[in-house]
Coordinates of C-alpha atoms in Angstrom, one line a residue:
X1 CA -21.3 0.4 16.4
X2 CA -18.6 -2.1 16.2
X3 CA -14.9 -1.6 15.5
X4 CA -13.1 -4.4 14.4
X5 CA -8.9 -4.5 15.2
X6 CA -7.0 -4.4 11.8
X7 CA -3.3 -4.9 10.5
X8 CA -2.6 -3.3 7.8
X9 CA -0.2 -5.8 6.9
X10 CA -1.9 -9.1 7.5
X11 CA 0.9 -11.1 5.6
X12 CA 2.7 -11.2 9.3
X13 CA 0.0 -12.8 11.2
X14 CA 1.0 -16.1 10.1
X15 CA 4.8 -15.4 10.8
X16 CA 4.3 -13.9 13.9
X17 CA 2.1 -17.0 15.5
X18 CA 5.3 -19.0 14.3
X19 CA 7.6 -17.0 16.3
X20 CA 5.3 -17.0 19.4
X21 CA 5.1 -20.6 19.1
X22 CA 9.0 -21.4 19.1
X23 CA 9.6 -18.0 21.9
X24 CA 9.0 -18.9 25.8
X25 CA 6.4 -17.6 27.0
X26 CA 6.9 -13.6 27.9
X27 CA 5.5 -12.2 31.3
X28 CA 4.0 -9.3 29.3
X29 CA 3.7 -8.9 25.2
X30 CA 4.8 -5.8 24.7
X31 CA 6.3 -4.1 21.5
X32 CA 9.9 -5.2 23.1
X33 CA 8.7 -8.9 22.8
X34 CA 7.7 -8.5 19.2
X35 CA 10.8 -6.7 18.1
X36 CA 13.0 -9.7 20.2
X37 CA 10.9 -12.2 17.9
X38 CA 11.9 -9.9 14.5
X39 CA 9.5 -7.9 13.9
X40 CA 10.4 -4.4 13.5
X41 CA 7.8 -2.5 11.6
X42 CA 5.5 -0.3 13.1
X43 CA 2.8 -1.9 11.0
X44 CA 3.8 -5.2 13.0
X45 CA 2.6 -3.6 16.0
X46 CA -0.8 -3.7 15.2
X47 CA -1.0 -7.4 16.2
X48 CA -0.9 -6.7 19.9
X49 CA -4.1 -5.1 19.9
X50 CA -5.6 -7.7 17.4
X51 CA -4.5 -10.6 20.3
X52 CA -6.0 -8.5 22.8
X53 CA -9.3 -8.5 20.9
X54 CA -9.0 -12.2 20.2
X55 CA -8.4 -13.1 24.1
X56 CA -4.4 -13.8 23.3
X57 CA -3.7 -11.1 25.7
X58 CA -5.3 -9.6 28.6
X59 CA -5.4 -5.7 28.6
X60 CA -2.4 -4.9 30.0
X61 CA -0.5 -7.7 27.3
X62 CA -0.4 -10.6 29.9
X63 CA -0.9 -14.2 27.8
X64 CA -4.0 -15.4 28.7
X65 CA -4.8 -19.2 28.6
X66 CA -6.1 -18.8 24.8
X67 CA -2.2 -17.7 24.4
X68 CA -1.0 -21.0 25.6
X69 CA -3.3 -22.6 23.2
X70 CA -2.0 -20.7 20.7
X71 CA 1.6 -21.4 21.5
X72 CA 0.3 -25.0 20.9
X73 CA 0.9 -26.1 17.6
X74 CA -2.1 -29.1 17.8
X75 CA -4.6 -26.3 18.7
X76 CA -3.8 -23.4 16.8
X77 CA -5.9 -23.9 14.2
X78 CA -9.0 -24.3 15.9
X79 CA -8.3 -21.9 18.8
X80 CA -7.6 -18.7 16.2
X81 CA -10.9 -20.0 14.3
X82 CA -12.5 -20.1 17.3
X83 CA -11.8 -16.4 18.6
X84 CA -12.0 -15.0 14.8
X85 CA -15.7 -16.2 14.3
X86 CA -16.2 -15.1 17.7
X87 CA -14.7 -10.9 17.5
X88 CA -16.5 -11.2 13.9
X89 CA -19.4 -12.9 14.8
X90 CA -21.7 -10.1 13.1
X91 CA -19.5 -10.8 9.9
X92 CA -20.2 -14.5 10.0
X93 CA -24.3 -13.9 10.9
X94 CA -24.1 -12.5 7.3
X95 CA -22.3 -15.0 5.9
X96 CA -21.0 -17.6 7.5
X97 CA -18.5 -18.4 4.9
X98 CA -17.3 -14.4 4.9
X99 CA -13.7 -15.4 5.1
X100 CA -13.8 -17.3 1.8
X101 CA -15.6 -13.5 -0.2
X102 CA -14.4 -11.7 -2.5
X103 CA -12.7 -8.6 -0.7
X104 CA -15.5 -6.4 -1.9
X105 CA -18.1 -8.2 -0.1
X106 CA -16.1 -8.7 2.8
X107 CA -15.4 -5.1 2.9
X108 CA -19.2 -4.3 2.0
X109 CA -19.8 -6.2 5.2
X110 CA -17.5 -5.0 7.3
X111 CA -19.2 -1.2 6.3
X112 CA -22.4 -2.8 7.1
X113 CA -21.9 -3.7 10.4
X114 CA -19.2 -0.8 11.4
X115 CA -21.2 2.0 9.6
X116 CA -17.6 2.9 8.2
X117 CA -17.4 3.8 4.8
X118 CA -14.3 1.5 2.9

């Protein structure tokens, strides 16, 4: 069964990648490092784990080379696409447009594949 990383607030994914990409690059991303970059809220913290499933961050919150690329403002783009169709590649095998749905199919999906109800 799959379980897919979530943020409850994904409004501060785009902000965040902004702030990552004008911050040096940190030893370890840790909670610390987010805070430093403005973001307080424990619902921000979610996007640690969420890097970590997308190869940002290595297990233990080291940037990875996919970080870097990241960081990168003329491969951002293709590098989050990149990691998102590959963590949700059972998403995209139904659809491969499932990030243009309706929330209601995307979430019907996402029960699909997780066997989680809404």
């Amino acid at each position: 069964m799959t379980d897919y990383p979530y943020m409850i607030s994904n409004n501060k994914i785009t902000p965040i990648i902004e702030k990552i990409q004008q911050a040096a690059r940190p030893q370890k991303f840790t909670i610390e490092v987010l805070r430093s970059l403005g973001f307080t809220s424990t619902n921000d913290r979610a996007f640690i784990p969420l890097a970590k499933k997308l190869g940002f961050l290595a297990d233990d919150g080291t940037p990875t080379a996919l970080y870097d690329q990241l960081k990168d403002k003329t491969t951002t783009k293709t590098v989050l696409a990149t990691q998102i169709k590959s963590l949700y590649a059972e998403l995209y095998a139904i659809n491969v447009e499932i990030h243009k749905s309706p929330e209601g199919e995307i979430k019907g999906a996402i029960s699909r594949v997780t066997g989680k109800d809404e």
